[in-house]
Tab-separated table of C-alpha atoms in Angstrom:
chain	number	residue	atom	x	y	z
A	63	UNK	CA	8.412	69.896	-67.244
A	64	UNK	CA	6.723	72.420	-64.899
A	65	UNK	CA	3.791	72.674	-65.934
A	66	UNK	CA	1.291	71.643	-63.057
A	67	UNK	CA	-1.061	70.923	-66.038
A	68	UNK	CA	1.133	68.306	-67.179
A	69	UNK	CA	1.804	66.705	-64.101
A	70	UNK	CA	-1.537	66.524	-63.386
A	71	UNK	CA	-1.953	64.534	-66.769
A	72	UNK	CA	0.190	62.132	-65.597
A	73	UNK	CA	-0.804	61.468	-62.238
A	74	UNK	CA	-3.891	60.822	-63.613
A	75	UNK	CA	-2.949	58.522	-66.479
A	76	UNK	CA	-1.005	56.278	-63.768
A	77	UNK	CA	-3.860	56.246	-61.392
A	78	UNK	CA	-6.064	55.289	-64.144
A	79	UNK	CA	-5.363	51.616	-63.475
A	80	UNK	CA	-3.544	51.736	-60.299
A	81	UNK	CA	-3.109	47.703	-60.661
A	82	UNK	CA	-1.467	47.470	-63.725
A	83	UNK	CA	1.035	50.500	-62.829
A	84	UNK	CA	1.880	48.632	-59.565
A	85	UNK	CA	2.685	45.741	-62.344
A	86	UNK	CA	4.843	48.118	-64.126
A	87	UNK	CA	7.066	49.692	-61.418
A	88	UNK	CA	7.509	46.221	-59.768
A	89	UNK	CA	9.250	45.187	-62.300
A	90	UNK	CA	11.836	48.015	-62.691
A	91	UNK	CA	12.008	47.781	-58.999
A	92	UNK	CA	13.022	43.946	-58.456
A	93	UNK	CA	15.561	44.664	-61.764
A	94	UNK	CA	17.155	47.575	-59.445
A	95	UNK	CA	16.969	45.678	-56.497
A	96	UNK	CA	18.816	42.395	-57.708
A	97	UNK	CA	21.250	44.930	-59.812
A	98	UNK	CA	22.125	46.601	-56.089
A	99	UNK	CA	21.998	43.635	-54.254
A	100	UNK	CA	23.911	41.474	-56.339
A	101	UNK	CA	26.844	44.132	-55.888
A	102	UNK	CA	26.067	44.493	-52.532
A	103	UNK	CA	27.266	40.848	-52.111
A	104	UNK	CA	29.961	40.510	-54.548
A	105	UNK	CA	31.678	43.427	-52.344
A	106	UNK	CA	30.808	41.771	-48.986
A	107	UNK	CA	32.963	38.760	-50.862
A	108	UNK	CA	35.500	40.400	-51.780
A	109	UNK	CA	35.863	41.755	-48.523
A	110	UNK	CA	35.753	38.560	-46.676
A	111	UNK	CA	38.394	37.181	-48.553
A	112	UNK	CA	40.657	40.233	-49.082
A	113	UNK	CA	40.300	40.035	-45.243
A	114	UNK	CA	42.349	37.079	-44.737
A	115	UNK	CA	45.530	39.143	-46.144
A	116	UNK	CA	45.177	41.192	-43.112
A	117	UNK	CA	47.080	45.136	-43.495
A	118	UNK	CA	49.886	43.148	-44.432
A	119	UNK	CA	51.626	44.801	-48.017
A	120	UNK	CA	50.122	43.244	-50.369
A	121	UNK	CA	52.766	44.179	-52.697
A	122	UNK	CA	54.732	41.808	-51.194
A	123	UNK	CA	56.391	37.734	-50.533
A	124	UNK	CA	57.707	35.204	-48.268
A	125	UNK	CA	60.545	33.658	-48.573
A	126	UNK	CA	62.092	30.498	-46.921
A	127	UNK	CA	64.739	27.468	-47.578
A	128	UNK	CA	63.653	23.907	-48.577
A	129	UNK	CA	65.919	20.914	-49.492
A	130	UNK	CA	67.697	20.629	-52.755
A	131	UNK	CA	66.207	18.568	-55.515
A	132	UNK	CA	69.077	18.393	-57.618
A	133	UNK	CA	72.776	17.686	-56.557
A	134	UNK	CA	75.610	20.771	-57.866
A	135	UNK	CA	79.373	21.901	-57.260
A	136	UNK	CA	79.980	18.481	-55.549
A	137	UNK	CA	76.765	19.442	-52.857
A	138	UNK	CA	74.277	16.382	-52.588
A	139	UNK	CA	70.881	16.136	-53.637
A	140	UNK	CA	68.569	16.708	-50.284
A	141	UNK	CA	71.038	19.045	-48.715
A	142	UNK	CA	69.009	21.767	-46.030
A	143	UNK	CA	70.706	25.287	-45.926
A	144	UNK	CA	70.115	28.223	-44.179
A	145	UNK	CA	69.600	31.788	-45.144
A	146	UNK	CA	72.323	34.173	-43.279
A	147	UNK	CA	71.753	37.872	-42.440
A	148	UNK	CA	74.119	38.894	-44.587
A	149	UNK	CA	71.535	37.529	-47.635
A	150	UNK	CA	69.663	40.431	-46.565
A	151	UNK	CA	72.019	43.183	-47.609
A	152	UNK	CA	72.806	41.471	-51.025
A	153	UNK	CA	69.306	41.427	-51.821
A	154	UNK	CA	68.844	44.771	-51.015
A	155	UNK	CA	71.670	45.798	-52.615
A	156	UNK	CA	71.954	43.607	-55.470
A	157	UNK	CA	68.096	43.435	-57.303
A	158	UNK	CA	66.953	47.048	-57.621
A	159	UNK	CA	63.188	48.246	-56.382
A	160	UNK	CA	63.406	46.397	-53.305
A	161	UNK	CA	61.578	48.702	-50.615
A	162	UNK	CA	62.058	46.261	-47.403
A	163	UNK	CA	63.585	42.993	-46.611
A	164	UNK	CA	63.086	41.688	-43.011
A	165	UNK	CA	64.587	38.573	-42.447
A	166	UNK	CA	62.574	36.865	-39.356
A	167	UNK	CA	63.055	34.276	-36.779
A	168	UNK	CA	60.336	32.157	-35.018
A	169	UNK	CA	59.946	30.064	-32.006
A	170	UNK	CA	57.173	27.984	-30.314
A	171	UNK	CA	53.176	27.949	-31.847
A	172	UNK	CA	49.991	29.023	-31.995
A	173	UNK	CA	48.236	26.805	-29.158
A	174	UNK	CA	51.517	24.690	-28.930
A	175	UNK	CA	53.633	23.813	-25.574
A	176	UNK	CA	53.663	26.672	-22.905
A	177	UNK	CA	56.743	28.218	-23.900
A	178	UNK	CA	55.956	31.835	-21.922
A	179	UNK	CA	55.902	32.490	-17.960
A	180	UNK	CA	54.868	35.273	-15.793
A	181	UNK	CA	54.491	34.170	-12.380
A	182	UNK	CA	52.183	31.433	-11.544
A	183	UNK	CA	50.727	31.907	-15.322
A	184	UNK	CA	51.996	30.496	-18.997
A	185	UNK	CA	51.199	30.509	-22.445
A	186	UNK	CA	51.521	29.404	-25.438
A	187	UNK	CA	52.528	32.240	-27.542
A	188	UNK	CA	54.221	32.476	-31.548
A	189	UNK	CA	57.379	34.648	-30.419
A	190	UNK	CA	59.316	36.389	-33.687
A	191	UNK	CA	62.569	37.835	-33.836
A	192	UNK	CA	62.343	41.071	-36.287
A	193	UNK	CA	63.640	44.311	-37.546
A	194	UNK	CA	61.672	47.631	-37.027
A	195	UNK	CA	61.094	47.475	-40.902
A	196	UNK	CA	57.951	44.906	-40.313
A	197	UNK	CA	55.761	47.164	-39.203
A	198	UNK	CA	56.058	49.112	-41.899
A	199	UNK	CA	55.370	46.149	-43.994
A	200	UNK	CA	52.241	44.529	-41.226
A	201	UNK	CA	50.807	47.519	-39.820
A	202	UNK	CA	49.608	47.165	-36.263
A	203	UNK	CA	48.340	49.918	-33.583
A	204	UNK	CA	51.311	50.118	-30.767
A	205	UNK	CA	47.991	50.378	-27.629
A	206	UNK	CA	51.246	51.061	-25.022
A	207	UNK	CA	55.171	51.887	-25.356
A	208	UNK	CA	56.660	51.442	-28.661
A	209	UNK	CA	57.466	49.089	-31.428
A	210	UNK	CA	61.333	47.151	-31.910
A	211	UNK	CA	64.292	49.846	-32.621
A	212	UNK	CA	67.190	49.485	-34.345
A	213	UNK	CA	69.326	50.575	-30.518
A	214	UNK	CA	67.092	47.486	-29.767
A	215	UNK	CA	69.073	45.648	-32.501
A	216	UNK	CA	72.750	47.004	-32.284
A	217	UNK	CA	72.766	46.271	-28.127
A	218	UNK	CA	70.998	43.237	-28.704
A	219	UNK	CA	68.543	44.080	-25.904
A	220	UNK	CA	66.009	41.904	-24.826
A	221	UNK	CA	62.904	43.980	-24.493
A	222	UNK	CA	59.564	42.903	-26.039
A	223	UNK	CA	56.168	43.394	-27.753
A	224	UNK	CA	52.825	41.828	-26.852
A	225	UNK	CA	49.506	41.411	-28.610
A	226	UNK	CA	46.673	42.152	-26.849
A	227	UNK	CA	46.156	38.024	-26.358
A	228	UNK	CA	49.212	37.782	-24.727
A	229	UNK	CA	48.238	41.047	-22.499
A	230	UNK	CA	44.847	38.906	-21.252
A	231	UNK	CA	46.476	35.708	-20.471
A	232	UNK	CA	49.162	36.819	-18.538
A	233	UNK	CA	48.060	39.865	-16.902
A	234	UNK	CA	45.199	40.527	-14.456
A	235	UNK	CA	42.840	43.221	-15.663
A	236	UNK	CA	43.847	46.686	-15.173
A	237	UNK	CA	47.285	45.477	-14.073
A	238	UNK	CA	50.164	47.591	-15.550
A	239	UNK	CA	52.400	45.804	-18.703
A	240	UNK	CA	55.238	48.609	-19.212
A	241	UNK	CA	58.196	47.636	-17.222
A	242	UNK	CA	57.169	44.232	-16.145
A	243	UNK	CA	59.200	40.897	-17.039
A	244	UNK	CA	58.297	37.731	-18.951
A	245	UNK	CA	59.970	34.728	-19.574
A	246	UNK	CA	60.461	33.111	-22.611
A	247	UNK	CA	61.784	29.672	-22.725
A	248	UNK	CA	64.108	30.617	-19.382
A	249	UNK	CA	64.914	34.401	-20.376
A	250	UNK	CA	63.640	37.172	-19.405
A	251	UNK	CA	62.084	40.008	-21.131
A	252	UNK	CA	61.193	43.529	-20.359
A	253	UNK	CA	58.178	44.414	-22.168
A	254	UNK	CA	58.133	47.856	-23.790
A	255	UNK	CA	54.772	47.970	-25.800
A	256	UNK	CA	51.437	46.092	-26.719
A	257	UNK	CA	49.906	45.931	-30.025
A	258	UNK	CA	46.862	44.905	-31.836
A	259	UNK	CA	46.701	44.187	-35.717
A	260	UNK	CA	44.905	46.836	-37.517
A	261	UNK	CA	42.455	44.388	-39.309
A	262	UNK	CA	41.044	41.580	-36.777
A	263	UNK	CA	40.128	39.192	-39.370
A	264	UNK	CA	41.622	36.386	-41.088
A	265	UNK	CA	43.671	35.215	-37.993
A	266	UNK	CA	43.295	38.066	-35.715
A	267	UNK	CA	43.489	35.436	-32.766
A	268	UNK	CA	46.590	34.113	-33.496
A	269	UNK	CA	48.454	37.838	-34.313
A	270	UNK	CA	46.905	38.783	-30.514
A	271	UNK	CA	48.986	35.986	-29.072
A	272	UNK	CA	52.489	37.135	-30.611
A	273	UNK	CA	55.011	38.382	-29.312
A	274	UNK	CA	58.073	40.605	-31.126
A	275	UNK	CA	61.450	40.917	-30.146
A	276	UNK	CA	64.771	42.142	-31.666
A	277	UNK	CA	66.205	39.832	-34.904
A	278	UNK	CA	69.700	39.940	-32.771
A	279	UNK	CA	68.459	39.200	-29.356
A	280	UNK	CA	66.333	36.204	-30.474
A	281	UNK	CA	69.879	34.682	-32.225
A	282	UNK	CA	71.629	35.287	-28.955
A	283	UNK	CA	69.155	33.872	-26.279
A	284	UNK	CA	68.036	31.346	-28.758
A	285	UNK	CA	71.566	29.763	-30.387
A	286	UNK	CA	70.378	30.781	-33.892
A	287	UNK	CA	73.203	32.961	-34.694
A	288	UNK	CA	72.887	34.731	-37.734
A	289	UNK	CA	70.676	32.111	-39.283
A	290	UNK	CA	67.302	33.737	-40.627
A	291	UNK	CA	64.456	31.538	-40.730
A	292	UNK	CA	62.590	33.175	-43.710
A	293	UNK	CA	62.114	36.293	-45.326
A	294	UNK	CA	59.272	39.307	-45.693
A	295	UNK	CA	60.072	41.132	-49.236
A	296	UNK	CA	57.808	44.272	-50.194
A	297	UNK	CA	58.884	46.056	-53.619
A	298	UNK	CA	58.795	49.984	-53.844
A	299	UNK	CA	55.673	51.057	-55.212
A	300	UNK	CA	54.798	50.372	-58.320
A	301	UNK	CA	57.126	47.695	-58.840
A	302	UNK	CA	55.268	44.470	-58.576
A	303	UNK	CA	57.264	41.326	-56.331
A	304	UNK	CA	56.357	39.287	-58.799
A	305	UNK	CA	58.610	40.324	-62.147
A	306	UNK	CA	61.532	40.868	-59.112
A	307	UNK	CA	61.296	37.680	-57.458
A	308	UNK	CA	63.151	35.856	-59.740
A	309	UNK	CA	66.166	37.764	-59.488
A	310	UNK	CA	65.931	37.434	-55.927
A	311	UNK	CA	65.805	33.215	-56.165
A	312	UNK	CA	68.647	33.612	-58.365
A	313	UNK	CA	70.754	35.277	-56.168
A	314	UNK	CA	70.123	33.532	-53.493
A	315	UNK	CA	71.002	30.278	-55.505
A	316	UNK	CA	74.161	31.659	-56.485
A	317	UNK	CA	75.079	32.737	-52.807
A	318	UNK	CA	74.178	28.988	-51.385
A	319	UNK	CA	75.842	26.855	-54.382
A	320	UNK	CA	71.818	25.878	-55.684
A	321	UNK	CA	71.526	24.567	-59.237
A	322	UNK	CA	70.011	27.313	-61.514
A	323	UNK	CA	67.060	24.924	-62.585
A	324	UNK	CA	66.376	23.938	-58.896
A	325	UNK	CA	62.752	24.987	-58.372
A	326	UNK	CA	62.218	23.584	-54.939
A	327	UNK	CA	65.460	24.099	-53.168
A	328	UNK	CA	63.481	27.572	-52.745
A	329	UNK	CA	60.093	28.124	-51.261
A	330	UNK	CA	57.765	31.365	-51.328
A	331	UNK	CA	54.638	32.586	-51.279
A	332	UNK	CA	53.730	36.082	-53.547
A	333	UNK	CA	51.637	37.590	-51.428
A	334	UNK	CA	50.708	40.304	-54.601
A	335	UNK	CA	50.339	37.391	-56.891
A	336	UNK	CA	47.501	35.804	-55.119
A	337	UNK	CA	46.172	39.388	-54.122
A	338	UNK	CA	45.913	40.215	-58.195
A	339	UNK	CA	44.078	36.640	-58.887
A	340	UNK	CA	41.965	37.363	-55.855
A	341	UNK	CA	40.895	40.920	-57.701
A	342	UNK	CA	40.961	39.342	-61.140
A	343	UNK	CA	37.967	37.076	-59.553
A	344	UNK	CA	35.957	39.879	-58.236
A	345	UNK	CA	36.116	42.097	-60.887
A	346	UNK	CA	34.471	39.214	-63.235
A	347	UNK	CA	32.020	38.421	-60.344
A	348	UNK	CA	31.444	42.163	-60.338
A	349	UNK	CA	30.842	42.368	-64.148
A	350	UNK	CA	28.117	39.408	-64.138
A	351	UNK	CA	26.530	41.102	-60.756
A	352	UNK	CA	26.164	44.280	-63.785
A	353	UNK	CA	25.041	42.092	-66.305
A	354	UNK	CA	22.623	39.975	-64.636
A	355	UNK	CA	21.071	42.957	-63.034
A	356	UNK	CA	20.842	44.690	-66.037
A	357	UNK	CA	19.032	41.700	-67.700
A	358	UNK	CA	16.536	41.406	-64.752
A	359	UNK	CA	16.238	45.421	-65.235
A	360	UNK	CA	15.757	45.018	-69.048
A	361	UNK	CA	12.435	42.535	-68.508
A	362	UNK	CA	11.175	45.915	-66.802
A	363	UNK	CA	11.818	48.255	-68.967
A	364	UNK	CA	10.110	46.102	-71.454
A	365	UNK	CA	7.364	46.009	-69.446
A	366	UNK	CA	7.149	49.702	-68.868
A	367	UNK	CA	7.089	49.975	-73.185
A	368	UNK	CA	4.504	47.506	-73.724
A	369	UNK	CA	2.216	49.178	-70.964
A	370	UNK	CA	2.806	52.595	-72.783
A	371	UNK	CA	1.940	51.067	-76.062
A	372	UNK	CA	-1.660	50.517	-74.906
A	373	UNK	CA	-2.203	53.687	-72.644
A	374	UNK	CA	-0.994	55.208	-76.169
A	375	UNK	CA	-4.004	53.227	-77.539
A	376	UNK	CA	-6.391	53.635	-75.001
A	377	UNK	CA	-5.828	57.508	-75.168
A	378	UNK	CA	-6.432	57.494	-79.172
A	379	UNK	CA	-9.194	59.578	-79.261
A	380	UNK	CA	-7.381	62.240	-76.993
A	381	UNK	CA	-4.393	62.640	-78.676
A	382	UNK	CA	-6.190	62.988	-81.785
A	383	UNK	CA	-8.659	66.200	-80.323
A	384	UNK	CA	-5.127	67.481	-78.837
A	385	UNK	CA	-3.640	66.803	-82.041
A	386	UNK	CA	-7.065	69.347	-83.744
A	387	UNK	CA	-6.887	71.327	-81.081
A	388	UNK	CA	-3.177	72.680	-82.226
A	389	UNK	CA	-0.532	70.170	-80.307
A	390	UNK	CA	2.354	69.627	-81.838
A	391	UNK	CA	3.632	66.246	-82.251
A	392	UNK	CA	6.967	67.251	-79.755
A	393	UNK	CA	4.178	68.346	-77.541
A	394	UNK	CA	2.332	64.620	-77.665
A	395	UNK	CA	6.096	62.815	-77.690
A	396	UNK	CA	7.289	64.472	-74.515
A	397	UNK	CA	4.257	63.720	-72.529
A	398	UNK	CA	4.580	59.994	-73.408
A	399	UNK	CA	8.575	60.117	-72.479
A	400	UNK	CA	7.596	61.924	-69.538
A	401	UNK	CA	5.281	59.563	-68.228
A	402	UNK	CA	7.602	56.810	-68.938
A	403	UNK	CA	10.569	57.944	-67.070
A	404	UNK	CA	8.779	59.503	-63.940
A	405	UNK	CA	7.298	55.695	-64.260
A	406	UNK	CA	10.879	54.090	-64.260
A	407	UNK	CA	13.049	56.796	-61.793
A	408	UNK	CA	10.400	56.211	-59.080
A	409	UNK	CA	9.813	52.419	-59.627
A	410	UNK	CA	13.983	52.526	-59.809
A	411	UNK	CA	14.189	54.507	-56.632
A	412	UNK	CA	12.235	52.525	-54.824
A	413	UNK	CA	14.034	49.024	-55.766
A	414	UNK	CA	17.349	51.350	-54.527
A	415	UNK	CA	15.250	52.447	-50.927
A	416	UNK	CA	14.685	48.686	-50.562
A	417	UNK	CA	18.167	47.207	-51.763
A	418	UNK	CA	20.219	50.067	-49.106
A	419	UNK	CA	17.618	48.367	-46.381
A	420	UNK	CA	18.584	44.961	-47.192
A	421	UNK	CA	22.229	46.271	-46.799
A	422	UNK	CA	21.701	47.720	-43.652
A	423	UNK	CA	19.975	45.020	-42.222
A	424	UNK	CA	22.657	42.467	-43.472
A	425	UNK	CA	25.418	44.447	-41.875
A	426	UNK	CA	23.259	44.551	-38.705
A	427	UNK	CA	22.974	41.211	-38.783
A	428	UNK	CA	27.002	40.641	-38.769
A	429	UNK	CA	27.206	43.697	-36.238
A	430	UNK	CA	24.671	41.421	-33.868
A	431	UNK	CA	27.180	38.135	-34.295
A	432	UNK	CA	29.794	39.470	-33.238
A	433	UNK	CA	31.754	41.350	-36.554
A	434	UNK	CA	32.721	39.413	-39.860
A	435	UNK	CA	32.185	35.919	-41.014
A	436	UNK	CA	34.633	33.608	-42.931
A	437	UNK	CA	35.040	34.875	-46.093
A	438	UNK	CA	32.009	38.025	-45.725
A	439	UNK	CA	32.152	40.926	-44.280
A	440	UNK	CA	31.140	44.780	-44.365
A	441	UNK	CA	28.395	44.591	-47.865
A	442	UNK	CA	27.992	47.609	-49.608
A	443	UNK	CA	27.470	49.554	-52.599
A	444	UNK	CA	29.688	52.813	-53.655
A	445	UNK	CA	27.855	55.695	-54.233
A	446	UNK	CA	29.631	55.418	-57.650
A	447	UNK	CA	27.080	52.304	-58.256
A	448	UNK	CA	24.139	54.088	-57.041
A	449	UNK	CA	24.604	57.133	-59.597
A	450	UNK	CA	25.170	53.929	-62.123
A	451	UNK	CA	21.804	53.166	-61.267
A	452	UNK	CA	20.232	56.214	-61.515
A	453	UNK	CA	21.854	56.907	-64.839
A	454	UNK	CA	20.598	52.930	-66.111
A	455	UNK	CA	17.008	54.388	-64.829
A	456	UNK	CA	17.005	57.764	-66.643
A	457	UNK	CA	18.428	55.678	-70.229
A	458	UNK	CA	15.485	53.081	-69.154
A	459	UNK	CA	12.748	55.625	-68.803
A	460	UNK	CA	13.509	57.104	-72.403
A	461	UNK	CA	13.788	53.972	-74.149
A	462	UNK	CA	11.131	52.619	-72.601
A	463	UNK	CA	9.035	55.797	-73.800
A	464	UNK	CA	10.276	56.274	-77.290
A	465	UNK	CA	8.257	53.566	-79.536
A	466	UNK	CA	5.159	54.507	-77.837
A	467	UNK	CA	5.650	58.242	-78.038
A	468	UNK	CA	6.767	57.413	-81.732
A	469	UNK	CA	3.444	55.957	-82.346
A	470	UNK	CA	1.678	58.224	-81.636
A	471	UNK	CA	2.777	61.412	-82.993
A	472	UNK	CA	2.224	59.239	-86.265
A	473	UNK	CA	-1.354	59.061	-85.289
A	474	UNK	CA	-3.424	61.448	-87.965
A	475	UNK	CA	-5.786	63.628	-86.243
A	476	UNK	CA	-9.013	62.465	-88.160
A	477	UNK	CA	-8.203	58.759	-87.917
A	478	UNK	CA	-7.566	59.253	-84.316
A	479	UNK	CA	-10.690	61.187	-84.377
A	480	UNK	CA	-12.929	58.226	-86.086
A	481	UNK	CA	-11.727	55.118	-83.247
A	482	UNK	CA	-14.247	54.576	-81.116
């Protein structure tokens, strides 16, 4: 392996027909360079669509009321109910692995009427009513102030917090937010913090222009009561929402006089059931990235064994004088292998070189518009897939190597000796 003899040997053999060799490599090259690429892209995929469930927990669903489909205890088909506060505490309480429940309120719309003044400017603005538990379950950056307490809650105060969206259409830049007023729908609010959502994709936009403010003091200034308009439920770790949530629908049917077999009277959304079918996809899509890149890298390495097999021929006559001269037939073999995986590693590493460029350039590319598309964003390989590939290239090069350097340590001396 260090022998500058040796290496010297095979420089020369692959300059010996420089066009051919180019041949070679390309192939193991392009094989590398789809393999790489094709994750690349399956990654910049998932990540684009992972994207759109924002930092919320994942392990995680919502939860809101419907009308009944099916009439019970004297109740009529059709009938609306509401969820109560107290709903909250039995669910906590009464189905086990429950890590948060937030029951939430929500008035006005995303680019609906202008339900938000300060001064001579308005807005249209989602406004929520919460617990402090929801940040815990959305995480968000607090930019200025502080997030919702629970003193907020118990004294029913009415203090706020803005997204950044919020921040730029009703203040002037530079202008000071701590301490100033708003008013929403004819009350007024003294805003404590602003916020931005830790991820800005999926609908970054619309979580700018939101504003939070205490689950008690929304049901006061807004005449809900205790009335909670739907639900955020995150299991403890390791617990997956999905094996509790029925326990949790059957509960709640049970507290609102709901038929046992009424499906609808409930609706939800698992957030960690759509998250699992979401990985499910990319991990096949991730799998056929491996095995069409391997295929494309298999053509090479083929390649690289059939152009060994005739530099094994064309060198006949000198492996049979090396063969006279006292070589051993390890000594012929590991020249061949050599040859055949310096061949393949730097063919391999170059396909690599020009697959991370591609990368780059991609993610300049998004960089240059402006940050993530729909459904793509951030491409890029692990450096777990990149010793993959190095590993793929090192198995390659000795395969690749082995029936030539097999054929010719079965070469006789004096036959090798007689081809002209």
């Amino acid at each position: 392996m260090f022998s500058r003899d040796r290496w010297d040997e095979i420089l020369e053999a692959l300059n010996a027909n420089k066009f051919r060799t180019f041949l070679t490599a390309f192939g193991v090259a392009w094989g590398i360079f789809i393999l790489v690429v094709l994750l690349a892209l399956t990654n910049g995929l998932k990540n684009g669509v992972t994207a759109d469930f924002g930092d919320f927990a994942t392990n995680s669903m919502f939860m809101w009321t419907q009308g009944t489909s099916k009439p019970y205890k004297g109740l009529p088909k059709g009938r609306w109910f509401n969820y109560k506060i107290g709903d909250v505490e039995a669910i906590k309480s009464g189905v086990p692995n429950i890590k948060y429940v937030s029951p939430r309120n929500q008035l006005g719309g995303y680019n609906g009427a202008n339900n938000v003044v300060r001064g001579t400017k308005t807005g249209a603005f989602e406004i929520y009513g919460d617990y402090p538990e929801y940040i815990k379950q959305q995480p968000m950056d607090i930019l200025q102030g502080r997030f919702i307490s629970y003193s907020d809650i118990e004294s029913k105060r009415k203090i706020c917090v803005i997204g950044t969206g919020v921040e730029r259409g009703l203040y002037d830049k530079g202008e000071d937010i701590l301490g100033t007023y708003i008013k929403i729908n004819g009350v007024n609010f003294l805003v404590v913090g602003t916020f931005k959502m830790s991820n800005s994709q999926g609908d970054g936009e619309q979580d700018a222009s939101t504003i939070y403010i205490p689950f008690t003091t929304f049901g006061q200034a807004f005449n809900r009561g205790e009335n909670v308009g739907w639900m955020a439920i995150t299991a403890e770790d390791g617990t997956s929402i999905t094996t509790l949530k029925q326990q949790i629908f059957d509960l709640m049917k049970s507290r609102h006089k709901i038929h046992p077999e009424d499906d609808r009277a409930i609706g939800h959304f698992d957030l960690s059931e759509q998250f699992e079918r979401v990985n499910g996809l990319f991990t096949i899509l991730t799998i056929v990235g491996y095995f069409v890149g391997a295929l494309v890298l298999m053509s090479g390495i083929i390649g690289i064994s059939n152009i060994m097999l005739i530099v094994v021929k064309e060198r006949t006559k000198e492996i049979g004088v090396r063969r006279a001269l006292g070589a051993s037939p390890w000594m012929i073999k590991s020249q061949i292998l050599q040859e055949s995986l310096i061949l393949t590693i730097l063919s391999g590493m170059v396909g690599i070189s020009f697959g991370a460029l591609l990368i780059w350039f991609l993610n300049y590319l998004l960089d240059m518009s402006g940050g993530p598309v729909e459904n793509f964003a951030n491409p890029s390989v692990s450096m777990q897939v990149v010793f993959t590939a190095l590993i793929i290239l090192v198995v390659s090069g000795v395969l690749a190597g082995l029936i030539p350097a097999n054929s010719a340590t079965k070469m006789k001396p004096v036959d090798a000796l007689r081809i002209e």
